[in-house]
């Protein structure tokens, strides 16, 4: 029997505002789409948090023995800062700044994205399609919407007609529960706005100005697709007209996901997604992490200690552990203290895990390991509650220490269950390595050895043994460790 049958899962659905018992459309199979990055610059830690939440969700669904088709796209065209013209195209803008072709920008930051994901131990999605690889599909959907009377061409661009959509009783705004009139009351008079019948209409296809290099031919002339359309094209192509889960950061709920709902309902006559999932934001200094405001840290800069916000470098494992201590629907404010606490917590887990091998074995158990194991599942079954899960894993650590101190007993079978449960939840589901690669023990040891050699070198110098003193310095240099003699003594860089 598949595990999901005995572990009923509840997911908070943004569309209904409720935690619902999750049942896939096709038994045993799940289709999940997550909006991927716009690859015009490096991903920041906030982006990593959102993708990490879905990585854990993907891992858990697979652990429950569902067959998951996980589609996460790459936005490599069409993401305008608004519905205006070429100066608002992120790729064209960045390509001018860096003096590169737009597709060189796309390549450079796609490679960076994948490097970050590898560093943080992400599983790859099962399909990673690109917007530029699906231009034909987007043109077809645009034509479909025109034919349905839900879109119109204007000066070489095509816009979705929100009023026509509402006249059909389709209710634009259902996902974000917003009153559109209010939303657009303050809309700025953007370039391109005059082409629209109404300010709330959004671009499906944009005419390319002569300066716009990223362009494709279409029935409406040379242009490029609007950002919202790519996700409708790619999700429905690979997952069908109705699929199980659609996710993204909550900042995408409006307008991006609202537009996706409207496009799909307009094309196919029914809602595209059963469960909408939205992750909350990573903040720093209490403000949302974001490239545009400059309030951000790049993931590799945190790993390499190359930033001014954190007092030291942190291993990817620790960053992962820190992020997962907040529920995906809660705001997480990143700080030096939070990272240090996570480092301590991680080390406690690893130390306890190592102890399991040598625990005293008893004929019977005084602790209820089966109930504890189920409580780990209960946490994840309750809308992927990773902080509660981690609290349960620390309960497991408490058990290990109690048994080690001979205050409680465990049978051999229960010791195995305890070990396997910790391994499965930490490593397979949370994606955290248990090899201790998050503690700095080895760095501390190396520093200790170098300091010892410096003392020996000082002794040799005091004895005028210049041969030995030079040899120590040169051999360390050969290993890439530089000694620097100064007034305050000898320092070193590793
Ligand atoms: P973008 O490349 O801007 O489309 O963002 C990629 C993903 O990261 C989207 O799902 C965003 O919602 C998400 N995101 C952006 N900023 C943050 C943040 N500060 N915290 C969490 N997720 C974020
Ligand atoms: Zn999207």
Short mmCIF file of C-alpha atoms and ligand atoms in Angstrom, two decimals:
data_model
loop_
_atom_site.label_atom_id
_atom_site.label_comp_id
_atom_site.label_asym_id
_atom_site.label_seq_id
_atom_site.Cartn_x
_atom_site.Cartn_y
_atom_site.Cartn_z
CA UNK A 1 0.00 0.00 0.00
CA UNK A 2 1.33 3.42 -0.93
CA UNK A 3 2.31 5.60 1.99
CA UNK A 4 -0.01 8.47 1.00
CA UNK A 5 -3.01 6.24 1.76
CA UNK A 6 -2.15 6.11 5.44
CA UNK A 7 -0.91 9.71 5.72
CA UNK A 8 -3.73 12.10 4.75
CA UNK A 9 -2.26 15.48 3.83
CA UNK A 10 -3.82 18.89 4.34
CA UNK A 11 -2.74 21.89 2.29
CA UNK A 12 -3.71 25.53 2.72
CA UNK A 13 -5.35 26.63 -0.50
CA UNK A 14 -5.05 30.36 -1.17
CA UNK A 15 -8.04 30.17 -3.48
CA UNK A 16 -10.44 29.10 -0.71
CA UNK A 17 -8.50 30.47 2.26
CA UNK A 18 -8.74 27.08 3.97
CA UNK A 19 -6.66 24.06 4.83
CA UNK A 20 -8.11 21.28 2.70
CA UNK A 21 -7.58 17.54 2.59
CA UNK A 22 -5.51 17.08 -0.53
CA UNK A 23 -6.67 14.55 -3.13
CA UNK A 24 -4.95 14.57 -6.51
CA UNK A 25 -7.00 14.70 -9.71
CA UNK A 26 -5.49 11.39 -10.88
CA UNK A 27 -4.89 8.98 -8.04
CA UNK A 28 -1.25 8.53 -7.16
CA UNK A 29 -0.09 11.30 -9.52
CA UNK A 30 0.50 14.97 -8.82
CA UNK A 31 1.08 17.81 -11.25
CA UNK A 32 2.82 20.79 -9.64
CA UNK A 33 3.84 24.04 -11.30
CA UNK A 34 6.01 26.67 -9.60
CA UNK A 35 6.89 30.01 -11.16
CA UNK A 36 10.64 30.02 -11.67
CA UNK A 37 13.15 32.85 -11.60
CA UNK A 38 13.46 35.71 -14.03
CA UNK A 39 17.05 35.16 -15.07
CA UNK A 40 18.19 38.76 -15.61
CA UNK A 41 20.32 38.87 -12.43
CA UNK A 42 21.54 36.65 -9.58
CA UNK A 43 18.88 35.08 -7.39
CA UNK A 44 18.93 36.46 -3.83
CA UNK A 45 18.27 34.63 -0.56
CA UNK A 46 14.58 35.56 -0.69
CA UNK A 47 14.16 33.73 -4.00
CA UNK A 48 16.07 30.79 -2.52
CA UNK A 49 13.64 30.64 0.40
CA UNK A 50 10.62 30.33 -1.90
CA UNK A 51 12.22 27.67 -4.10
CA UNK A 52 13.42 25.81 -1.00
CA UNK A 53 9.86 25.65 0.38
CA UNK A 54 8.72 24.00 -2.84
CA UNK A 55 11.77 21.73 -2.86
CA UNK A 56 10.70 20.37 0.54
CA UNK A 57 7.09 20.06 -0.64
CA UNK A 58 8.29 18.15 -3.74
CA UNK A 59 10.47 15.91 -1.55
CA UNK A 60 7.64 15.17 0.87
CA UNK A 61 5.10 14.39 -1.85
CA UNK A 62 7.60 11.97 -3.37
CA UNK A 63 8.28 10.47 0.04
CA UNK A 64 4.54 9.79 0.36
CA UNK A 65 4.99 7.73 -2.84
CA UNK A 66 3.13 10.04 -5.15
CA UNK A 67 4.47 10.23 -8.69
CA UNK A 68 5.10 13.96 -9.02
CA UNK A 69 5.56 15.89 -12.23
CA UNK A 70 7.15 19.09 -11.01
CA UNK A 71 7.41 21.87 -13.59
CA UNK A 72 9.40 24.98 -12.68
CA UNK A 73 9.96 27.37 -15.52
CA UNK A 74 12.73 29.77 -16.38
CA UNK A 75 11.47 33.24 -17.32
CA UNK A 76 13.87 34.30 -20.04
CA UNK A 77 11.68 36.75 -21.95
CA UNK A 78 8.83 39.12 -21.52
CA UNK A 79 9.08 40.08 -17.85
CA UNK A 80 8.43 43.80 -18.04
CA UNK A 81 8.54 45.98 -14.96
CA UNK A 82 5.16 47.22 -16.22
CA UNK A 83 3.19 47.11 -19.45
CA UNK A 84 5.38 49.80 -20.96
CA UNK A 85 8.02 49.56 -23.64
CA UNK A 86 11.58 48.39 -24.21
CA UNK A 87 13.13 50.30 -21.31
CA UNK A 88 11.05 48.20 -18.96
CA UNK A 89 12.22 44.88 -20.35
CA UNK A 90 14.53 43.49 -17.68
CA UNK A 91 16.62 41.45 -20.12
CA UNK A 92 17.14 44.22 -22.65
CA UNK A 93 17.94 46.69 -19.87
CA UNK A 94 20.47 44.36 -18.24
CA UNK A 95 22.06 43.44 -21.56
CA UNK A 96 22.76 47.12 -22.17
CA UNK A 97 24.24 47.52 -18.72
CA UNK A 98 26.53 44.50 -19.02
CA UNK A 99 27.18 44.98 -22.75
CA UNK A 100 26.02 41.44 -23.51
CA UNK A 101 23.39 39.89 -25.76
CA UNK A 102 20.08 39.37 -23.93
CA UNK A 103 20.50 35.61 -24.37
CA UNK A 104 23.97 35.88 -22.82
CA UNK A 105 22.31 37.48 -19.81
CA UNK A 106 19.82 34.60 -19.74
CA UNK A 107 22.62 32.02 -19.92
CA UNK A 108 24.80 33.72 -17.31
CA UNK A 109 22.06 33.92 -14.68
CA UNK A 110 20.55 30.53 -15.46
CA UNK A 111 23.97 29.02 -14.76
CA UNK A 112 24.16 31.05 -11.52
CA UNK A 113 20.69 29.86 -10.50
CA UNK A 114 21.60 26.22 -11.02
CA UNK A 115 24.85 26.64 -9.12
CA UNK A 116 22.95 28.07 -6.14
CA UNK A 117 20.43 25.23 -6.26
CA UNK A 118 23.22 22.65 -6.30
CA UNK A 119 24.97 24.35 -3.40
CA UNK A 120 21.78 24.21 -1.33
CA UNK A 121 21.04 20.58 -2.21
CA UNK A 122 17.86 21.16 -4.27
CA UNK A 123 16.33 18.35 -6.29
CA UNK A 124 15.90 19.34 -9.92
CA UNK A 125 12.29 19.72 -11.11
CA UNK A 126 11.14 17.04 -13.52
CA UNK A 127 10.67 19.62 -16.30
CA UNK A 128 12.34 23.04 -16.47
CA UNK A 129 10.88 24.76 -19.54
CA UNK A 130 11.76 28.23 -20.78
CA UNK A 131 9.49 31.02 -21.98
CA UNK A 132 11.51 31.47 -25.18
CA UNK A 133 11.08 27.76 -25.94
CA UNK A 134 7.28 28.18 -25.91
CA UNK A 135 6.60 31.21 -28.11
CA UNK A 136 4.40 29.23 -30.51
CA UNK A 137 2.22 27.97 -27.66
CA UNK A 138 1.86 31.53 -26.38
CA UNK A 139 0.86 32.82 -29.80
CA UNK A 140 -1.73 30.05 -30.04
CA UNK A 141 -3.24 30.92 -26.66
CA UNK A 142 -3.35 34.59 -27.59
CA UNK A 143 -5.22 33.73 -30.81
CA UNK A 144 -7.62 31.53 -28.84
CA UNK A 145 -8.44 34.41 -26.50
CA UNK A 146 -9.00 36.78 -29.45
CA UNK A 147 -11.32 34.20 -31.04
CA UNK A 148 -13.23 33.89 -27.76
CA UNK A 149 -13.77 37.66 -27.71
CA UNK A 150 -11.61 38.00 -24.62
CA UNK A 151 -8.63 39.78 -26.16
CA UNK A 152 -8.11 42.50 -28.75
CA UNK A 153 -5.28 43.72 -30.93
CA UNK A 154 -4.24 47.32 -30.60
CA UNK A 155 -1.35 48.86 -32.52
CA UNK A 156 0.53 45.55 -32.90
CA UNK A 157 0.03 44.50 -29.27
CA UNK A 158 -2.68 42.20 -27.90
CA UNK A 159 -4.41 42.81 -24.56
CA UNK A 160 -6.63 40.66 -22.41
CA UNK A 161 -10.07 42.28 -22.10
CA UNK A 162 -10.94 42.15 -18.40
CA UNK A 163 -14.36 43.75 -18.88
CA UNK A 164 -15.37 41.21 -21.56
CA UNK A 165 -14.20 38.46 -19.23
CA UNK A 166 -16.32 39.77 -16.38
CA UNK A 167 -19.32 40.19 -18.68
CA UNK A 168 -19.16 36.43 -19.24
CA UNK A 169 -19.51 36.08 -15.49
CA UNK A 170 -15.96 34.77 -15.08
CA UNK A 171 -15.05 37.04 -12.16
CA UNK A 172 -11.56 38.52 -12.54
CA UNK A 173 -9.93 38.90 -9.11
CA UNK A 174 -11.15 35.65 -7.52
CA UNK A 175 -7.72 34.45 -6.41
CA UNK A 176 -6.54 37.64 -4.75
CA UNK A 177 -10.06 38.58 -3.65
CA UNK A 178 -9.62 42.08 -4.81
CA UNK A 179 -11.90 44.73 -6.04
CA UNK A 180 -10.43 45.61 -9.43
CA UNK A 181 -11.88 49.11 -9.59
CA UNK A 182 -10.04 50.02 -6.40
CA UNK A 183 -6.88 48.30 -7.53
CA UNK A 184 -6.59 50.27 -10.68
CA UNK A 185 -7.92 53.57 -9.44
CA UNK A 186 -4.35 54.78 -9.00
CA UNK A 187 -2.83 53.20 -12.11
CA UNK A 188 -0.16 55.43 -13.55
CA UNK A 189 -0.48 56.58 -17.12
CA UNK A 190 2.09 54.17 -18.55
CA UNK A 191 3.38 54.00 -22.06
CA UNK A 192 1.09 51.57 -23.83
CA UNK A 193 -1.79 52.36 -21.49
CA UNK A 194 -3.52 54.39 -24.18
CA UNK A 195 -3.62 51.29 -26.39
CA UNK A 196 -5.78 49.55 -23.82
CA UNK A 197 -9.54 49.77 -23.59
CA UNK A 198 -9.28 49.73 -19.81
CA UNK A 199 -6.33 50.18 -17.46
CA UNK A 200 -6.87 46.73 -15.91
CA UNK A 201 -6.39 44.98 -19.27
CA UNK A 202 -3.01 43.27 -19.44
CA UNK A 203 -0.63 42.45 -22.29
CA UNK A 204 -0.65 38.99 -23.88
CA UNK A 205 1.61 40.08 -26.71
CA UNK A 206 3.67 43.25 -27.02
CA UNK A 207 4.75 44.92 -30.22
CA UNK A 208 8.55 45.21 -30.35
CA UNK A 209 9.93 48.66 -30.96
CA UNK A 210 12.86 48.82 -33.42
CA UNK A 211 15.31 48.84 -30.47
CA UNK A 212 13.84 45.71 -28.91
CA UNK A 213 16.19 42.83 -29.76
CA UNK A 214 14.19 39.95 -28.23
CA UNK A 215 11.49 39.64 -30.87
CA UNK A 216 9.50 36.97 -32.67
CA UNK A 217 7.12 37.08 -35.64
CA UNK A 218 3.43 36.72 -34.92
CA UNK A 219 0.09 37.31 -36.67
CA UNK A 220 0.21 40.81 -35.11
CA UNK A 221 3.72 41.65 -36.29
CA UNK A 222 7.11 41.33 -34.58
CA UNK A 223 6.87 41.29 -30.82
CA UNK A 224 7.29 39.29 -27.64
CA UNK A 225 4.92 37.58 -25.17
CA UNK A 226 3.60 39.14 -21.97
CA UNK A 227 4.98 37.62 -18.78
CA UNK A 228 1.71 36.14 -17.44
CA UNK A 229 1.03 34.12 -20.57
CA UNK A 230 4.17 31.98 -20.44
CA UNK A 231 3.10 30.23 -17.24
CA UNK A 232 -0.35 29.40 -18.66
CA UNK A 233 1.29 28.05 -21.82
CA UNK A 234 3.88 25.90 -20.03
CA UNK A 235 1.73 24.67 -17.12
CA UNK A 236 -1.16 23.53 -19.30
CA UNK A 237 1.17 22.04 -21.93
CA UNK A 238 2.90 19.75 -19.43
CA UNK A 239 0.26 19.30 -16.72
CA UNK A 240 -3.05 19.59 -18.56
CA UNK A 241 -5.87 22.14 -18.53
CA UNK A 242 -6.50 21.45 -14.84
CA UNK A 243 -3.71 20.41 -12.53
CA UNK A 244 -3.17 19.87 -8.81
CA UNK A 245 -0.82 22.49 -7.37
CA UNK A 246 0.41 25.88 -8.52
CA UNK A 247 2.91 27.72 -6.36
CA UNK A 248 4.98 30.85 -6.09
CA UNK A 249 5.82 33.67 -3.70
CA UNK A 250 2.83 35.60 -2.39
CA UNK A 251 3.95 38.71 -4.25
CA UNK A 252 3.00 36.83 -7.44
CA UNK A 253 -0.63 36.32 -6.39
CA UNK A 254 -1.57 39.59 -7.98
CA UNK A 255 -1.39 40.34 -10.82
CA UNK A 256 0.63 37.38 -12.15
CA UNK A 257 -1.42 34.44 -10.86
CA UNK A 258 -4.70 36.30 -11.17
CA UNK A 259 -3.91 36.81 -14.85
CA UNK A 260 -2.99 33.12 -15.21
CA UNK A 261 -6.41 32.14 -13.85
CA UNK A 262 -8.15 34.53 -16.25
CA UNK A 263 -6.13 33.36 -19.28
CA UNK A 264 -6.78 29.69 -18.58
CA UNK A 265 -10.48 30.14 -17.81
CA UNK A 266 -10.79 32.24 -20.95
CA UNK A 267 -9.11 29.57 -23.08
CA UNK A 268 -10.43 26.36 -21.55
CA UNK A 269 -13.63 27.42 -19.81
CA UNK A 270 -12.62 26.16 -16.37
CA UNK A 271 -10.21 26.94 -13.54
CA UNK A 272 -6.65 25.72 -14.18
CA UNK A 273 -5.56 24.90 -10.64
CA UNK A 274 -7.07 22.97 -7.73
CA UNK A 275 -4.69 24.14 -4.99
CA UNK A 276 -2.88 27.47 -5.08
CA UNK A 277 0.07 27.71 -2.69
CA UNK A 278 1.82 30.96 -1.81
CA UNK A 279 4.98 31.30 0.23
CA UNK A 280 5.70 34.21 2.50
CA UNK A 281 8.63 36.57 2.22
CA UNK A 282 12.15 36.53 3.57
CA UNK A 283 12.90 39.85 5.22
CA UNK A 284 16.15 41.45 6.35
CA UNK A 285 16.14 44.34 8.83
CA UNK A 286 12.36 43.86 8.84
CA UNK A 287 12.07 44.74 5.16
CA UNK A 288 11.34 42.40 2.29
CA UNK A 289 14.48 41.14 0.63
CA UNK A 290 14.53 42.53 -2.86
CA UNK A 291 17.03 43.33 -5.59
CA UNK A 292 15.43 46.64 -6.50
CA UNK A 293 15.68 48.19 -3.01
CA UNK A 294 19.23 46.94 -2.43
CA UNK A 295 18.05 45.11 0.74
CA UNK A 296 19.47 41.72 -0.18
CA UNK A 297 22.30 39.22 0.29
CA UNK A 298 23.34 36.83 -2.44
CA UNK A 299 23.37 33.18 -1.38
CA UNK A 300 26.97 32.54 -2.42
CA UNK A 301 28.11 35.69 -0.58
CA UNK A 302 26.62 34.30 2.62
CA UNK A 303 28.23 30.90 2.07
CA UNK A 304 31.61 32.52 1.35
CA UNK A 305 31.37 35.14 4.10
CA UNK A 306 31.53 37.88 1.50
CA UNK A 307 29.04 40.40 2.92
CA UNK A 308 28.73 42.94 5.71
CA UNK A 309 25.42 41.79 7.20
CA UNK A 310 26.49 38.47 8.74
CA UNK A 311 29.45 38.31 11.10
CA UNK A 312 30.79 35.08 9.59
CA UNK A 313 30.25 32.62 6.80
CA UNK A 314 27.61 29.93 7.12
CA UNK A 315 27.44 26.53 5.47
CA UNK A 316 24.53 25.91 3.04
CA UNK A 317 23.25 23.21 5.42
CA UNK A 318 22.87 25.78 8.22
CA UNK A 319 21.11 28.26 5.93
CA UNK A 320 18.71 25.51 4.86
CA UNK A 321 18.10 24.50 8.45
CA UNK A 322 17.48 28.13 9.42
CA UNK A 323 14.98 28.73 6.59
CA UNK A 324 13.01 25.57 7.38
CA UNK A 325 12.56 26.56 11.00
CA UNK A 326 9.87 28.98 9.80
CA UNK A 327 6.63 27.78 8.23
CA UNK A 328 6.45 28.58 4.52
CA UNK A 329 3.40 30.84 5.06
CA UNK A 330 5.12 32.92 7.79
CA UNK A 331 7.48 35.81 7.29
CA UNK A 332 11.08 34.93 8.14
CA UNK A 333 13.40 37.71 9.24
CA UNK A 334 16.96 36.64 8.62
CA UNK A 335 19.59 37.69 11.15
CA UNK A 336 23.01 36.81 12.46
CA UNK A 337 21.45 35.54 15.72
CA UNK A 338 19.00 33.27 13.85
CA UNK A 339 21.89 31.77 11.88
CA UNK A 340 24.04 31.22 14.98
CA UNK A 341 21.11 29.54 16.74
CA UNK A 342 20.57 27.30 13.70
CA UNK A 343 24.24 26.38 13.66
CA UNK A 344 24.03 25.33 17.32
CA UNK A 345 20.82 23.40 16.69
CA UNK A 346 22.27 21.62 13.68
CA UNK A 347 25.38 20.60 15.63
CA UNK A 348 23.20 19.19 18.43
CA UNK A 349 21.27 17.11 15.90
CA UNK A 350 24.40 15.77 14.24
CA UNK A 351 26.06 14.93 17.56
CA UNK A 352 22.96 13.08 18.76
CA UNK A 353 22.62 11.26 15.43
CA UNK A 354 26.21 10.01 15.77
CA UNK A 355 25.44 8.71 19.27
CA UNK A 356 22.69 6.37 18.03
CA UNK A 357 25.24 3.77 16.92
CA UNK A 358 26.50 3.29 20.45
CA UNK A 359 23.22 3.47 22.41
CA UNK A 360 22.69 0.71 24.98
CA UNK A 361 20.22 -1.87 23.66
CA UNK A 362 17.44 -3.12 25.93
CA UNK A 363 14.91 -5.94 25.69
CA UNK A 364 12.03 -3.44 25.89
CA UNK A 365 11.44 0.28 25.36
CA UNK A 366 10.26 2.78 27.94
CA UNK A 367 9.73 5.41 25.19
CA UNK A 368 6.99 5.30 22.55
CA UNK A 369 8.92 5.61 19.29
CA UNK A 370 5.96 4.70 17.05
CA UNK A 371 3.88 7.62 18.35
CA UNK A 372 6.88 9.94 18.02
CA UNK A 373 7.42 8.85 14.40
CA UNK A 374 3.76 9.53 13.57
CA UNK A 375 4.02 12.99 15.14
CA UNK A 376 6.75 13.77 12.58
CA UNK A 377 4.32 12.79 9.81
CA UNK A 378 1.50 14.73 11.48
CA UNK A 379 3.61 17.89 11.33
CA UNK A 380 4.26 17.53 7.61
CA UNK A 381 0.69 16.42 6.91
CA UNK A 382 -0.51 19.65 8.47
CA UNK A 383 0.32 21.96 5.54
CA UNK A 384 4.03 21.04 5.52
CA UNK A 385 4.72 22.39 8.98
CA UNK A 386 8.52 22.19 9.02
CA UNK A 387 9.02 24.14 12.32
CA UNK A 388 6.81 21.66 14.18
CA UNK A 389 8.62 18.80 12.45
CA UNK A 390 12.00 20.19 13.55
CA UNK A 391 10.67 20.49 17.13
CA UNK A 392 9.74 16.80 16.91
CA UNK A 393 13.20 15.92 15.62
CA UNK A 394 14.67 17.64 18.67
CA UNK A 395 12.33 15.52 20.77
CA UNK A 396 14.09 12.57 19.12
CA UNK A 397 17.43 14.10 20.19
CA UNK A 398 16.10 14.28 23.76
CA UNK A 399 15.21 10.58 23.58
CA UNK A 400 18.72 9.70 22.37
CA UNK A 401 20.30 11.59 25.24
CA UNK A 402 17.95 10.03 27.81
CA UNK A 403 18.75 6.53 26.58
CA UNK A 404 22.45 7.34 26.43
CA UNK A 405 22.30 8.52 30.05
CA UNK A 406 20.45 5.29 30.92
CA UNK A 407 17.41 7.21 32.15
CA UNK A 408 15.15 5.56 29.54
CA UNK A 409 15.40 2.37 27.50
CA UNK A 410 14.96 1.43 23.84
CA UNK A 411 14.80 -1.93 22.11
CA UNK A 412 17.04 -2.65 19.15
CA UNK A 413 14.06 -2.35 16.81
CA UNK A 414 13.08 1.06 18.22
CA UNK A 415 16.66 2.31 17.97
CA UNK A 416 16.60 1.41 14.26
CA UNK A 417 13.23 3.17 13.80
CA UNK A 418 14.56 6.25 15.59
CA UNK A 419 17.64 6.37 13.39
CA UNK A 420 15.72 5.77 10.15
CA UNK A 421 13.11 8.38 11.02
CA UNK A 422 15.73 11.03 11.75
CA UNK A 423 17.56 10.14 8.55
CA UNK A 424 14.41 10.20 6.39
CA UNK A 425 13.00 13.46 7.72
CA UNK A 426 16.26 15.39 7.92
CA UNK A 427 18.00 14.13 4.85
CA UNK A 428 15.33 12.95 2.37
CA UNK A 429 12.56 15.40 3.26
CA UNK A 430 14.25 18.55 4.61
CA UNK A 431 17.28 18.03 2.35
CA UNK A 432 19.75 18.56 5.19
CA UNK A 433 23.00 16.57 5.18
CA UNK A 434 23.77 14.70 8.35
CA UNK A 435 27.47 14.47 7.60
CA UNK A 436 28.31 17.39 9.86
CA UNK A 437 29.17 19.66 6.93
CA UNK A 438 27.36 22.49 8.66
CA UNK A 439 29.62 22.77 11.65
CA UNK A 440 32.94 24.46 11.54
CA UNK A 441 34.76 21.79 13.53
CA UNK A 442 37.19 20.97 10.73
CA UNK A 443 38.00 24.66 10.12
CA UNK A 444 38.57 25.13 13.85
CA UNK A 445 40.95 22.15 13.90
CA UNK A 446 42.89 23.41 10.89
CA UNK A 447 43.30 26.83 12.49
CA UNK A 448 44.56 25.14 15.66
CA UNK A 449 47.19 23.22 13.70
CA UNK A 450 48.41 26.37 11.90
CA UNK A 451 48.67 28.24 15.22
CA UNK A 452 50.70 25.35 16.66
CA UNK A 453 53.10 25.49 13.68
CA UNK A 454 53.46 29.27 14.10
CA UNK A 455 54.49 28.71 17.74
CA UNK A 456 57.02 26.07 16.66
CA UNK A 457 58.36 28.46 14.04
CA UNK A 458 58.70 31.21 16.69
CA UNK A 459 60.68 28.81 18.83
CA UNK A 460 62.95 27.93 15.90
CA UNK A 461 63.54 31.63 15.25
CA UNK A 462 64.34 32.24 18.92
CA UNK A 463 66.94 29.47 18.58
CA UNK A 464 68.24 31.09 15.37
CA UNK A 465 67.23 27.92 13.52
CA UNK A 466 66.44 29.86 10.32
CA UNK A 467 66.37 26.73 8.18
CA UNK A 468 63.47 25.21 10.12
CA UNK A 469 61.61 28.52 10.46
CA UNK A 470 61.76 29.08 6.67
CA UNK A 471 60.79 25.51 5.96
CA UNK A 472 57.63 25.81 8.08
CA UNK A 473 56.66 29.04 6.29
CA UNK A 474 57.40 27.66 2.80
CA UNK A 475 55.69 24.35 3.31
CA UNK A 476 52.56 26.08 4.63
CA UNK A 477 52.70 28.41 1.60
CA UNK A 478 52.91 25.32 -0.59
CA UNK A 479 49.59 24.25 0.93
CA UNK A 480 48.07 27.66 0.20
CA UNK A 481 48.40 28.98 3.77
CA UNK A 482 50.20 32.32 3.90
CA UNK A 483 51.97 33.50 7.06
CA UNK A 484 52.25 37.24 7.57
CA UNK A 485 54.76 38.55 10.10
CA UNK A 486 53.72 41.83 11.70
CA UNK A 487 54.26 43.91 14.82
CA UNK A 488 51.52 42.05 16.68
CA UNK A 489 52.97 38.65 15.84
CA UNK A 490 52.34 36.27 12.96
CA UNK A 491 48.95 36.12 11.28
CA UNK A 492 47.78 33.79 8.52
CA UNK A 493 45.27 33.38 5.73
CA UNK A 494 43.93 29.99 4.72
P1 LIG B 1 11.36 36.54 -9.54
O1 LIG B 1 12.61 36.04 -10.19
O2 LIG B 1 11.43 37.96 -9.11
O3 LIG B 1 10.12 36.22 -10.34
O4 LIG B 1 11.21 35.72 -8.16
C1 LIG B 1 11.29 34.32 -8.09
C2 LIG B 1 10.50 33.83 -6.90
O5 LIG B 1 11.04 34.34 -5.67
C3 LIG B 1 9.02 34.26 -6.90
O6 LIG B 1 8.22 33.17 -6.52
C4 LIG B 1 8.97 35.36 -5.87
O7 LIG B 1 7.70 35.43 -5.27
C5 LIG B 1 10.01 34.89 -4.87
N1 LIG B 1 10.53 35.97 -4.02
C6 LIG B 1 10.98 37.20 -4.40
N2 LIG B 1 11.39 37.93 -3.32
C7 LIG B 1 11.23 37.12 -2.23
C8 LIG B 1 11.49 37.28 -0.82
N3 LIG B 1 12.00 38.39 -0.31
N4 LIG B 1 11.18 36.23 -0.01
C9 LIG B 1 10.67 35.08 -0.51
N5 LIG B 1 10.41 34.88 -1.82
C10 LIG B 1 10.68 35.88 -2.68
ZN1 LIG B 2 4.48 32.29 -13.35
#
